[in-house]
């Protein structure tokens, strides 16, 4: 029986970490090169719930996760301890940490 290839989550997570290395370095107060290291004991994730609500009323929710908003990339990146990393559009999005609103992208037409 052929050996199955591992699930692609680690590869995709690594790609997202590299693409967001500057933002992660800023978030954690580290050098960009430190983000690229394989062993990062300082790469920590808070307990609690991170929830993102989108303009179409759908949402995602994670535990042990951080989020980083990039206005220039029009993206919310989510980095989780156990469930990979994810990228979402920030258009009209709202981010909640443990039920408290921590980010809201205000539509250009309402500003």
C-alpha positions as a printed Julia matrix, in Angstrom:
111×3 Matrix{Float64}:
   0.0    0.0    0.0
   1.37   3.4   -0.98
   2.24   5.79   1.8
  -0.14   8.76   1.9
   1.28  12.24   1.65
   0.81  14.4    4.74
  -2.05  16.83   4.85
  -1.01  20.14   3.21
  -1.82  22.39   6.19
   1.82  22.73   7.39
   2.99  23.71   3.92
   0.23  26.3    3.49
   0.81  27.62   7.0
   4.49  28.1    6.26
   3.69  29.95   3.02
   1.36  32.32   4.87
   3.92  32.9    7.62
   6.55  33.83   5.03
   4.17  36.15   3.18
   3.2   37.82   6.47
   6.67  37.77   8.1
   6.86  41.57   8.43
   3.43  41.78  10.04
   4.16  38.86  12.39
   7.49  40.41  13.37
   5.72  43.66  14.2
   2.95  41.9   16.12
   5.39  39.92  18.28
   8.05  42.65  18.5
  10.67  40.46  16.81
  12.99  40.67  13.85
  11.71  39.38  10.49
  14.44  36.7   10.45
  13.19  35.34  13.78
   9.75  34.74  12.26
  11.37  32.55   9.6
  13.11  30.29  12.15
  11.73  26.78  12.66
  11.84  26.93  16.47
  10.03  29.94  17.93
   9.18  29.56  21.61
   7.91  33.15  21.64
   5.28  32.39  18.93
   2.35  32.24  21.34
  -1.41  32.16  20.97
  -3.89  33.53  23.5
  -6.62  31.41  24.98
 -10.15  32.48  24.31
 -12.19  32.94  21.18
 -11.44  34.91  18.03
 -14.5   35.5   15.83
 -14.67  37.24  12.47
 -17.99  38.34  11.0
 -18.19  39.11   7.29
 -20.38  41.4    5.2
 -22.61  38.51   4.06
 -23.39  37.59   7.7
 -21.18  34.48   7.64
 -18.51  34.08  10.3
 -15.55  31.99  11.45
 -14.45  31.29  14.97
 -11.16  30.0   16.4
  -9.62  29.28  19.75
  -5.91  29.85  20.43
  -5.53  32.3   17.56
  -4.31  35.79  16.72
  -5.4   38.07  13.93
  -3.5   40.71  11.99
  -5.26  43.23   9.78
  -3.43  44.58   6.75
  -5.1   47.6    5.21
  -2.63  47.49   2.31
  -3.43  43.82   1.58
  -7.17  44.29   2.25
  -6.88  41.17   4.36
  -7.34  39.76   7.83
  -4.82  37.01   8.55
  -5.6   34.49  11.26
  -2.79  32.45  12.81
  -3.88  29.51  14.94
  -1.95  27.19  17.2
  -3.52  23.97  15.92
  -5.72  24.68  12.9
  -3.41  26.28  10.34
  -3.42  29.87   9.18
  -6.11  31.57   7.14
  -6.62  34.7    5.05
  -9.94  36.53   4.77
 -11.13  39.66   2.99
 -11.46  42.58   5.38
 -14.25  44.36   3.48
 -16.96  45.25   6.02
 -15.52  42.69   8.47
 -15.69  42.81  12.24
 -13.3   41.02  14.57
 -14.2   40.02  18.12
 -11.9   38.75  20.86
 -13.87  36.97  23.59
 -17.04  38.77  22.53
 -15.46  42.26  22.49
 -15.23  44.15  19.21
 -11.52  44.79  18.5
 -11.63  45.73  14.81
 -14.27  46.94  12.39
 -13.58  47.77   8.76
 -15.82  50.7    7.99
 -17.11  50.77   4.4
 -15.73  53.65   2.33
 -19.24  54.79   1.38
 -20.18  55.35   5.04
 -17.08  57.32   6.03
